[in-house]
Coordinates of C-alpha atoms in Angstrom, one line a residue:
M1 CA 57.6 109.7 110.6
A2 CA 54.2 108.0 110.1
F3 CA 51.8 109.1 107.4
D4 CA 49.4 110.6 109.9
G5 CA 45.9 112.1 109.5
I6 CA 47.2 115.7 109.0
V7 CA 49.5 114.6 106.1
T8 CA 46.5 112.6 104.7
R9 CA 44.3 115.8 104.9
A10 CA 47.1 117.8 103.1
V11 CA 47.3 115.1 100.4
V12 CA 43.5 115.0 99.9
H13 CA 43.4 118.8 99.7
E14 CA 46.0 118.7 97.0
L15 CA 44.2 115.9 95.1
Q16 CA 41.1 118.1 94.7
S17 CA 42.5 119.2 91.4
L18 CA 41.7 115.7 90.1
Q19 CA 38.0 116.1 90.2
R20 CA 36.7 115.2 86.7
A21 CA 40.1 113.8 85.8
R22 CA 40.0 110.9 83.4
I23 CA 41.8 107.7 84.3
T24 CA 43.7 106.8 81.1
K25 CA 45.8 103.9 82.4
I26 CA 46.3 101.8 85.6
Y27 CA 49.5 100.0 86.4
Q28 CA 50.6 97.9 89.3
P29 CA 54.4 98.2 89.5
T30 CA 54.9 96.2 92.7
E31 CA 52.9 93.9 95.0
Y32 CA 51.7 96.8 97.1
E33 CA 51.6 99.8 94.7
L34 CA 49.3 101.2 92.0
L35 CA 50.0 104.0 89.6
L36 CA 47.0 105.8 88.0
H37 CA 47.7 107.8 84.8
L38 CA 45.3 110.7 84.7
R39 CA 44.4 113.4 82.2
T40 CA 43.1 116.6 83.8
Q41 CA 42.8 120.2 82.7
G42 CA 45.0 119.6 79.6
E43 CA 47.9 117.9 81.4
N44 CA 48.9 114.4 82.4
K45 CA 49.4 113.4 86.0
R46 CA 50.4 110.2 87.8
L47 CA 48.9 109.3 91.1
L48 CA 50.7 106.7 93.3
L49 CA 48.7 104.6 95.7
S50 CA 50.8 102.5 98.0
A51 CA 49.8 99.9 100.6
H52 CA 53.4 99.1 101.4
P53 CA 53.6 97.8 105.0
A54 CA 56.5 100.1 105.8
Y55 CA 55.9 103.0 103.4
P56 CA 52.1 103.4 102.8
R57 CA 51.3 106.7 101.1
V58 CA 49.3 108.5 98.4
H59 CA 50.8 111.4 96.3
F60 CA 51.5 112.6 92.8
S61 CA 54.6 111.0 91.4
Q62 CA 57.1 111.7 88.6
N63 CA 59.6 109.0 89.6
P64 CA 60.4 106.3 87.1
M65 CA 58.8 102.9 87.9
A66 CA 59.2 99.7 85.9
Q67 CA 56.0 98.2 84.8
P68 CA 55.5 94.4 84.8
K69 CA 54.9 92.8 81.4
V70 CA 52.0 90.8 82.8
P71 CA 49.7 92.9 85.0
P72 CA 48.6 91.3 88.3
M73 CA 45.0 90.2 88.8
F74 CA 44.1 93.2 91.0
C75 CA 45.4 95.6 88.4
M76 CA 43.4 93.9 85.6
L77 CA 40.3 94.2 87.8
L78 CA 40.8 97.9 88.3
R79 CA 41.4 98.4 84.6
K80 CA 38.1 96.6 83.9
Y81 CA 36.1 98.7 86.3
C82 CA 37.9 102.1 86.5
E83 CA 40.0 102.6 83.3
G84 CA 38.5 105.3 81.1
G85 CA 36.4 106.5 84.0
F86 CA 36.3 109.9 85.6
I87 CA 37.1 110.9 89.2
E88 CA 34.0 112.4 90.8
N89 CA 35.5 113.3 94.1
I90 CA 38.2 112.5 96.6
S91 CA 37.6 112.6 100.4
Q92 CA 39.1 111.7 103.7
V93 CA 37.2 109.9 106.4
G94 CA 37.2 112.4 109.3
L95 CA 40.9 113.0 110.1
E96 CA 41.7 109.3 109.7
R97 CA 44.3 107.8 107.4
I98 CA 41.5 106.6 105.0
I99 CA 41.0 108.1 101.5
H100 CA 38.0 107.5 99.2
I101 CA 38.3 108.0 95.5
N102 CA 34.8 107.9 93.8
I103 CA 34.9 107.0 90.1
R104 CA 32.2 107.2 87.4
A105 CA 32.8 104.7 84.6
R106 CA 30.9 102.7 82.0
N107 CA 30.8 98.9 82.1
E108 CA 31.1 96.4 79.2
L109 CA 27.5 97.1 78.2
G110 CA 28.0 100.9 78.2
D111 CA 26.0 101.5 81.3
E112 CA 27.3 104.1 83.6
G113 CA 28.1 103.1 87.2
Y114 CA 30.1 104.1 90.2
R115 CA 33.1 102.5 91.8
R116 CA 35.1 103.5 94.9
I117 CA 38.8 103.0 95.6
I118 CA 39.4 103.0 99.3
I119 CA 43.0 103.5 100.5
E120 CA 43.7 102.6 104.1
L121 CA 47.1 103.9 105.3
M122 CA 47.5 101.8 108.4
G123 CA 51.1 100.7 108.5
R124 CA 51.4 96.9 108.0
H125 CA 47.6 96.7 107.8
S126 CA 47.5 99.1 104.9
N127 CA 45.2 98.2 101.9
I128 CA 43.7 99.4 98.7
I129 CA 40.2 98.1 98.2
L130 CA 37.8 98.4 95.3
V131 CA 34.2 98.6 96.4
D132 CA 30.8 98.9 94.7
P133 CA 29.3 101.8 96.7
E134 CA 25.7 100.9 95.9
S135 CA 25.8 97.4 97.4
G136 CA 28.8 98.0 99.7
K137 CA 30.4 94.8 98.5
I138 CA 34.1 94.5 98.0
L139 CA 35.1 93.7 94.4
D140 CA 38.7 92.9 95.5
G141 CA 41.6 94.3 97.5
I142 CA 45.3 94.5 96.9
Q143 CA 45.7 92.4 100.0
H144 CA 43.2 89.8 101.2
V145 CA 42.2 89.7 104.8
T146 CA 40.8 86.3 105.7
P147 CA 38.8 85.2 108.8
S148 CA 42.0 83.6 110.2
I149 CA 43.7 87.1 110.1
S150 CA 40.7 89.1 111.4
Q151 CA 37.4 88.1 112.9
Y152 CA 36.2 91.7 112.8
R153 CA 36.2 92.2 109.1
Q154 CA 37.4 90.4 105.9
V155 CA 38.7 91.9 102.7
L156 CA 37.6 89.4 100.1
P157 CA 35.7 89.6 96.9
G158 CA 31.9 89.6 97.7
A159 CA 32.3 90.5 101.4
I160 CA 30.6 93.7 102.7
Y161 CA 33.1 96.5 103.2
L162 CA 33.5 97.5 106.9
P163 CA 35.8 100.4 107.8
P164 CA 38.7 99.7 110.3
P165 CA 37.5 99.5 113.9
E166 CA 36.8 102.9 115.5
Q167 CA 39.3 104.0 118.1
K168 CA 36.9 106.3 119.9
K169 CA 39.1 109.4 119.4
E170 CA 37.9 112.9 119.1
N171 CA 38.3 114.8 115.8
P172 CA 40.6 117.7 116.6
L173 CA 39.0 119.9 113.9
L174 CA 35.6 119.9 115.7
L175 CA 36.8 120.6 119.3
D176 CA 36.4 123.6 121.5
Q177 CA 38.5 124.4 124.6
P178 CA 36.3 122.7 127.2
S179 CA 36.0 119.5 125.1
F180 CA 39.8 119.4 124.6
L181 CA 40.6 119.9 128.3
K182 CA 38.0 117.4 129.4
R183 CA 39.9 114.6 127.4
L184 CA 43.2 115.1 129.2
D185 CA 44.4 114.2 132.7
F186 CA 47.2 116.6 133.7
N187 CA 48.2 114.5 136.7
S188 CA 49.0 111.3 134.9
G189 CA 51.2 110.2 132.0
R190 CA 53.1 112.1 129.3
M191 CA 51.0 114.7 127.6
D192 CA 52.3 114.0 124.1
Q193 CA 51.2 110.4 124.5
Q194 CA 47.8 111.4 125.8
L195 CA 47.3 113.7 122.8
V196 CA 48.0 110.8 120.4
M197 CA 45.7 108.5 122.4
Q198 CA 42.8 111.0 122.6
F199 CA 42.7 112.7 119.3
S200 CA 42.4 111.3 115.7
G201 CA 44.9 112.2 113.0
L202 CA 47.7 113.1 115.5
G203 CA 51.0 111.3 115.2
P204 CA 53.8 111.4 117.8
M205 CA 55.8 114.1 116.0
I206 CA 52.9 116.6 115.9
A207 CA 52.0 115.8 119.5
K208 CA 55.6 116.7 120.5
E209 CA 55.4 119.8 118.4
I210 CA 52.3 120.9 120.4
I211 CA 54.0 120.3 123.7
F212 CA 57.0 122.2 122.5
R213 CA 54.9 125.2 121.5
A214 CA 53.0 125.1 124.8
G215 CA 56.2 125.2 126.8
L216 CA 55.7 124.4 130.5
G217 CA 52.7 126.6 131.0
R218 CA 49.1 126.1 132.1
P219 CA 46.4 123.9 130.5
T220 CA 45.1 126.9 128.6
E221 CA 48.5 127.4 127.0
L222 CA 48.4 123.7 125.8
W223 CA 45.0 124.4 124.3
D224 CA 46.4 127.6 122.6
A225 CA 49.3 125.5 121.0
F226 CA 46.8 122.7 120.0
N227 CA 44.4 125.2 118.5
Q228 CA 47.1 127.0 116.7
V229 CA 48.2 123.8 115.0
F230 CA 44.7 122.7 114.0
S231 CA 43.7 126.2 112.9
D232 CA 46.4 125.8 110.3
V233 CA 45.2 122.3 109.4
R234 CA 41.5 123.5 109.3
A235 CA 42.5 126.3 106.9
H236 CA 44.8 124.1 104.8
R237 CA 47.9 126.2 105.7
Y238 CA 50.6 123.7 105.1
T239 CA 54.4 124.0 105.0
P240 CA 55.6 120.6 103.7
N241 CA 59.2 119.9 104.7
V242 CA 61.7 117.2 105.4
T243 CA 64.0 117.7 108.5
T244 CA 67.0 115.8 109.5
N245 CA 67.1 115.4 113.3
E246 CA 70.1 115.3 115.7
K247 CA 70.4 111.5 115.1
G248 CA 70.7 111.9 111.4
K249 CA 67.2 110.5 110.7
Q250 CA 64.9 112.2 108.3
V251 CA 61.3 113.1 109.2
F252 CA 58.6 114.7 107.0
S253 CA 55.7 116.9 108.0
A254 CA 52.9 118.9 106.5
L255 CA 53.5 121.5 109.2
Q256 CA 56.6 123.4 110.3
L257 CA 58.3 121.5 113.2
M258 CA 59.7 124.2 115.5
H259 CA 61.1 121.5 117.9
Q260 CA 63.3 120.2 115.1
S261 CA 66.5 121.9 113.9
Q262 CA 65.6 124.5 111.2
Q263 CA 69.2 124.4 109.9
R264 CA 68.7 120.9 108.4
R265 CA 65.3 121.5 106.9
T266 CA 64.2 121.4 103.3
A267 CA 60.9 123.0 102.4
Y268 CA 58.8 121.9 99.4
D269 CA 56.1 123.7 97.5
S270 CA 53.6 120.8 97.7
I271 CA 53.0 117.8 99.9
S272 CA 53.5 115.5 97.0
T273 CA 57.0 116.7 96.2
C274 CA 57.8 116.5 99.9
L275 CA 56.6 112.9 100.1
E276 CA 58.3 111.9 96.9
A277 CA 61.6 113.3 98.0
Y278 CA 61.3 111.5 101.4
Y279 CA 60.1 108.2 100.1
Y280 CA 62.0 108.1 96.8
G281 CA 63.8 104.8 96.4
K282 CA 63.0 103.5 99.9
A283 CA 60.4 101.0 98.9
E284 CA 62.4 99.9 95.9
R285 CA 65.5 99.4 98.0
D286 CA 63.6 97.5 100.5
R287 CA 62.3 95.1 97.8
T288 CA 65.6 94.7 96.1
R289 CA 67.3 94.1 99.5
Q290 CA 64.9 91.2 100.2
Q291 CA 65.5 89.8 96.7
S292 CA 69.3 90.1 97.1
L293 CA 69.6 88.8 100.7
D294 CA 70.5 85.3 99.6
L295 CA 73.2 86.6 97.2
I296 CA 74.7 89.0 99.7
R297 CA 74.8 86.2 102.3
K298 CA 76.5 83.8 99.9
L299 CA 79.0 86.3 98.6
K300 CA 80.0 87.4 102.1
N301 CA 80.5 83.8 103.1
E302 CA 82.6 83.2 100.1
R303 CA 84.6 86.4 100.9
D304 CA 85.2 85.2 104.5
K305 CA 86.3 81.8 103.3
N306 CA 88.8 83.4 101.0
E307 CA 90.2 85.6 103.8
K308 CA 90.8 82.5 105.9
K309 CA 92.3 80.7 103.0
I310 CA 94.7 83.6 102.3
R311 CA 95.9 83.6 106.0
K312 CA 96.5 79.9 105.9
L313 CA 98.3 80.0 102.6
Q314 CA 100.5 82.9 103.8
R315 CA 101.6 80.8 106.8
E316 CA 102.5 77.9 104.4
V317 CA 104.4 80.3 102.2
Q318 CA 106.3 81.6 105.2
A319 CA 107.2 78.0 106.2
A320 CA 108.2 77.2 102.6
A321 CA 110.7 80.1 102.7
E322 CA 113.0 77.7 104.5
A323 CA 113.1 75.5 101.4
G324 CA 116.5 77.1 100.4
Q325 CA 118.1 75.1 103.2
F326 CA 117.1 71.9 101.5
R327 CA 119.0 72.9 98.3
M328 CA 122.0 74.0 100.4
H329 CA 122.1 70.6 102.2
G330 CA 121.9 68.8 98.9
E331 CA 124.7 70.8 97.4
L332 CA 126.9 70.4 100.5
I333 CA 126.4 66.7 100.4
T334 CA 127.4 66.6 96.7
A335 CA 130.5 68.7 97.5
Y336 CA 131.6 66.5 100.4
M337 CA 130.4 63.2 98.9
H338 CA 133.9 61.7 99.1
D339 CA 133.8 62.0 102.9
I340 CA 130.3 60.6 103.4
K341 CA 129.6 56.9 103.7
R342 CA 126.4 54.9 103.5
G343 CA 125.3 54.3 107.1
D344 CA 126.2 57.8 108.3
S345 CA 123.3 59.5 110.1
S346 CA 124.7 63.0 109.9
Y347 CA 127.6 65.0 108.5
S348 CA 129.2 68.3 109.7
A349 CA 130.2 70.2 106.6
I350 CA 132.0 73.5 106.2
N351 CA 129.3 76.0 105.2
F352 CA 130.7 78.1 102.3
Y353 CA 127.2 79.5 101.7
D354 CA 127.0 81.5 105.0
E355 CA 130.1 83.0 106.6
T356 CA 128.2 83.6 109.9
T357 CA 127.7 79.9 110.3
P358 CA 131.1 78.2 109.7
T359 CA 129.8 74.6 109.9
V360 CA 126.4 73.1 109.4
T361 CA 125.3 69.6 110.6
I362 CA 123.2 67.8 107.9
A363 CA 120.9 64.9 108.9
L364 CA 121.3 61.8 106.7
D365 CA 119.3 58.6 106.1
P366 CA 121.8 55.8 106.9
E367 CA 120.0 53.4 104.6
L368 CA 120.7 55.7 101.6
S369 CA 123.9 56.4 99.7
P370 CA 125.4 59.9 99.8
A371 CA 124.1 60.5 96.2
E372 CA 120.6 59.3 97.2
N373 CA 120.7 61.6 100.3
A374 CA 121.6 64.6 98.1
Q375 CA 118.7 63.7 95.8
R376 CA 116.4 63.4 98.7
Y377 CA 117.2 67.0 99.7
F378 CA 116.9 68.3 96.1
K379 CA 113.4 66.6 95.9
K380 CA 112.4 68.3 99.2
Y381 CA 113.6 71.6 97.8
N382 CA 111.7 71.3 94.5
K383 CA 108.5 70.2 96.3
A384 CA 108.7 73.1 98.7
K385 CA 109.4 75.5 95.8
A386 CA 106.4 74.1 93.9
V387 CA 104.2 74.3 96.9
R388 CA 105.3 77.9 97.5
K389 CA 104.6 78.9 93.9
W390 CA 101.2 77.2 94.0
N391 CA 100.3 78.9 97.3
E392 CA 101.3 82.3 96.0
E393 CA 99.2 81.7 92.9
Q394 CA 96.2 80.7 95.1
I395 CA 96.7 83.8 97.3
D396 CA 96.7 86.0 94.2
K397 CA 93.5 84.3 93.0
A398 CA 91.8 84.6 96.3
I399 CA 92.7 88.3 96.6
A400 CA 91.4 88.8 93.0
D401 CA 88.2 86.9 93.9
N402 CA 87.6 89.0 96.9
H403 CA 88.1 92.2 95.0
Y404 CA 85.5 91.0 92.5
L405 CA 83.1 89.9 95.3
E406 CA 83.5 93.4 97.0
T407 CA 82.6 95.0 93.7
V408 CA 79.5 92.8 93.3
L409 CA 78.5 93.5 96.9
V410 CA 78.7 97.2 96.2
Q411 CA 76.6 96.8 93.1
L412 CA 73.9 94.9 95.0
E413 CA 73.5 97.9 97.4
N414 CA 72.6 100.1 94.4
A415 CA 70.8 97.4 92.4
S416 CA 67.2 97.4 91.0
I417 CA 65.3 94.1 90.5
T418 CA 66.5 93.9 86.9
D419 CA 70.1 94.6 88.0
I420 CA 69.9 91.7 90.5
D421 CA 68.8 89.3 87.7
E422 CA 71.8 90.4 85.6
I423 CA 74.2 90.1 88.6
R424 CA 72.8 86.6 89.4
E425 CA 73.4 85.6 85.8
E426 CA 76.9 87.0 85.9
L427 CA 77.7 85.0 89.1
H428 CA 76.5 81.8 87.4
E429 CA 78.8 82.5 84.5
S430 CA 81.7 83.3 86.8
G431 CA 81.2 80.0 88.7
F432 CA 80.3 81.6 92.1
L433 CA 76.7 80.2 91.8
K434 CA 75.8 76.7 90.6
T435 CA 74.9 76.6 86.9
Q436 CA 71.2 77.0 86.2
K437 CA 69.1 76.0 83.2
K438 CA 69.3 78.7 80.6
S439 CA 66.2 80.7 80.3
K440 CA 64.3 80.5 77.1
K441 CA 63.5 84.2 77.4
K442 CA 65.3 86.4 74.9
Q443 CA 68.4 87.9 76.6
V444 CA 68.1 91.7 76.9
K445 CA 71.3 93.7 76.5
P446 CA 72.2 95.3 79.9
E447 CA 71.5 99.0 79.7
P448 CA 73.4 101.5 81.9
L449 CA 71.8 104.4 83.8
T450 CA 71.3 107.6 82.0
F451 CA 72.1 111.1 83.4
Y452 CA 72.6 114.6 82.0
S453 CA 74.8 117.4 83.3
K454 CA 73.4 120.9 83.5
D455 CA 74.8 121.7 80.0
G456 CA 73.0 118.7 78.6
T457 CA 76.0 116.3 78.3
L458 CA 75.0 112.6 78.3
I459 CA 76.6 110.6 81.2
L460 CA 76.1 106.8 81.5
V461 CA 76.6 104.7 84.6
G462 CA 77.0 100.9 84.7
K463 CA 75.3 99.4 87.8
N464 CA 76.7 95.9 87.5
N465 CA 79.7 94.3 85.8
K466 CA 77.7 93.3 82.7
Q467 CA 76.6 96.9 82.3
N468 CA 80.2 98.1 83.0
D469 CA 81.6 95.8 80.3
R470 CA 79.0 96.8 77.7
L471 CA 79.4 100.5 78.6
T472 CA 83.2 100.7 78.5
H473 CA 83.9 98.2 75.6
Q474 CA 80.9 98.5 73.3
I475 CA 78.9 101.7 73.9
A476 CA 81.7 104.3 74.6
A477 CA 83.8 105.8 71.9
A478 CA 87.6 106.0 72.1
T479 CA 87.5 109.8 72.8
D480 CA 84.8 109.6 75.5
T481 CA 85.9 110.2 79.1
W482 CA 85.9 107.2 81.5
L483 CA 85.7 107.6 85.4
H484 CA 86.1 105.2 88.3
T485 CA 86.8 105.6 92.0
K486 CA 90.5 105.3 92.7
D487 CA 91.3 101.8 94.3
I488 CA 87.7 101.5 95.5
P489 CA 85.1 99.0 94.1
G490 CA 82.5 100.9 92.0
S491 CA 80.7 101.6 88.7
H492 CA 82.2 102.5 85.4
V493 CA 81.0 106.0 84.3
V494 CA 81.3 107.5 80.8
I495 CA 80.9 111.0 79.6
R496 CA 79.7 110.8 76.0
T497 CA 81.4 113.8 74.5
Q498 CA 84.9 114.9 73.4
A499 CA 84.7 118.4 74.8
V500 CA 84.1 117.8 78.5
S501 CA 82.9 120.8 80.6
E502 CA 83.7 121.3 84.2
D503 CA 80.1 120.7 85.1
A504 CA 79.9 117.4 83.2
L505 CA 83.2 116.2 84.8
Y506 CA 81.9 117.1 88.3
T507 CA 78.5 115.4 87.7
A508 CA 80.2 112.3 86.4
A509 CA 82.6 112.2 89.3
M510 CA 79.7 112.6 91.8
L511 CA 78.0 109.6 90.1
A512 CA 81.2 107.5 90.2
A513 CA 81.6 108.2 93.9
Y514 CA 77.9 107.6 94.7
Y515 CA 77.8 104.3 92.8
S516 CA 80.8 102.9 94.7
K517 CA 81.7 101.5 98.1
A518 CA 82.6 105.0 99.2
R519 CA 79.1 106.4 98.7
N520 CA 78.8 107.5 102.3
S521 CA 82.3 109.0 102.5
S522 CA 83.6 112.5 101.8
Q523 CA 86.4 113.7 99.5
V524 CA 86.2 110.4 97.5
P525 CA 89.1 110.1 94.9
V526 CA 87.9 109.6 91.4
D527 CA 90.2 108.8 88.5
Y528 CA 89.3 109.9 84.9
T529 CA 91.0 109.2 81.6
L530 CA 90.0 108.7 78.0
I531 CA 88.4 105.4 76.9
K532 CA 91.3 104.7 74.6
H533 CA 93.5 104.3 77.7
V534 CA 91.3 101.7 79.3
R535 CA 92.1 98.0 78.7
K536 CA 90.5 94.7 79.7
P537 CA 93.2 92.1 80.3
S538 CA 92.7 88.8 78.5
G539 CA 90.6 86.4 80.6
A540 CA 89.7 89.0 83.2
R541 CA 86.4 88.9 84.9
P542 CA 83.5 91.1 83.9
G543 CA 84.0 94.7 84.9
Y544 CA 87.8 94.4 85.5
V545 CA 90.0 96.8 83.6
T546 CA 93.4 98.5 83.7
Y547 CA 94.0 102.1 82.7
E548 CA 96.7 104.7 82.4
E549 CA 97.2 108.5 81.9
Q550 CA 94.6 109.2 84.5
K551 CA 94.0 112.3 86.6
T552 CA 92.3 112.4 90.0
L553 CA 89.7 114.7 91.5
Y554 CA 87.9 114.6 94.8
V555 CA 84.1 114.8 95.4
T556 CA 81.6 114.2 98.2
P557 CA 78.5 112.4 96.9
S558 CA 75.0 113.6 97.9
E559 CA 72.1 111.1 97.9
E560 CA 69.6 113.9 97.6
T561 CA 71.4 115.4 94.5
I562 CA 71.7 112.0 92.8
Y563 CA 67.9 111.3 93.3
Q564 CA 67.1 114.6 91.7
W565 CA 69.3 113.9 88.8
L566 CA 67.6 110.5 88.4
K567 CA 64.2 112.2 88.3
D568 CA 65.4 114.9 85.8
A569 CA 66.9 112.2 83.5
H570 CA 63.6 110.2 83.6
Q571 CA 61.5 113.3 82.8
K572 CA 63.9 114.1 79.9
K573 CA 63.7 110.6 78.6
V574 CA 59.8 110.6 78.8

């Protein structure tokens, strides 16, 4: 669902608690996102501002976000003008998806001044713009809009700020019944689409909700449903929720959606927790997917090549299975050498190797002696046997390579940007990517993900093979419990305790299933054993182990549960 004007109003209402909050730090975790660290009423809060083209939003955030070592230029500018300042007020423009954050701060000379952060939540046209409210000039924007992009307005340092073009829609909060009915034509077009086109702040989902509540009644009943919705919005009576529709797609809303299934609805106590639950990980996964597309494409091509190679070699092995006849012919020639003469082109011998075939006709080279003909067959046999052995070795290698590639492809699905760098480095070392110049940067030890069970037990999860190796063979103790999906590519999981509770075992099994190829399956088999029973064969690739004395349990992974555990672990770490 789009971040509409009603959701924006709910967010702005919730952000009123930030009046007089001090901006202690500003970060820019990604190209499109800002994170404001705030101190207000004796507590710390984090406000996320996102101009992501697919996921634009504003809300309080508790989720972990990696911070770049070198802040981007826009972040440095915001720090210069806004860090240490106080939020004077936060407002919404009408019922539009535009938020103004007015800030009072001192400049380098100690003089007090005002700045305004404008967040425009307009899909792919979303932006975050820093403006001097006195002059109306733009100091900078997280995205520049040049004359070649828009003739109407530019978002460039020094340009005068102009709001997005007016759509000439009515503000639903200011309407009475006659004005509402005047805007609609009950004889043409779908009414939900007319509502979206005529009234600001209305997204398709709320328009459908109004039509649903109105039923098939008269125009006055449509007004009653419309007025009911906007009476709640006017009075800030929100019921934030995330609903899964019949197609399995999640939608969020600041209001209760009666036209959606109530059985698959999760309610939240604030609009921020609702938005964070809905958006958590989506933007990051989008970004990592873009970063890893080249790797995924290359690995899938390599896997497909291996599958073709395996099929071809298996056909050659099947053909080489007839090599035993070459040896039999050589031995029969040797046995009947006294009857064979140079110049013979064939010889019919009694076949004492196979009772079902009393005689066998052997082709001979008339230019060779009987002994040389025998040697020719023995050479054919030895060559075919060597080819068969080599082919079988190549088949085993290709199968092992594909198992490894499947593991890496699963890891790329769950990877962060840092994980992708580690995976890329591993693929260079394994020979699947061309060798690259070694970075002069200090190599950082790969760190696994941290989780805690309800009883406080520490659980670690490797998200790539380097992390798996380090976790299993360096971090874990011999008496720790090790888990992995049974015969399914996935992560190594370790429970860091000798006395493992049922809850810790269940949590770890859920994590092992989720961070595997079977993450979307049910009743996933997960093996567990002690670390001392896990071995890495000599010369094996990163992440490959053998194990024994395992037991198996079955779990169904839940993405929502895993995300909550991630947030809980981050908060505990902080």
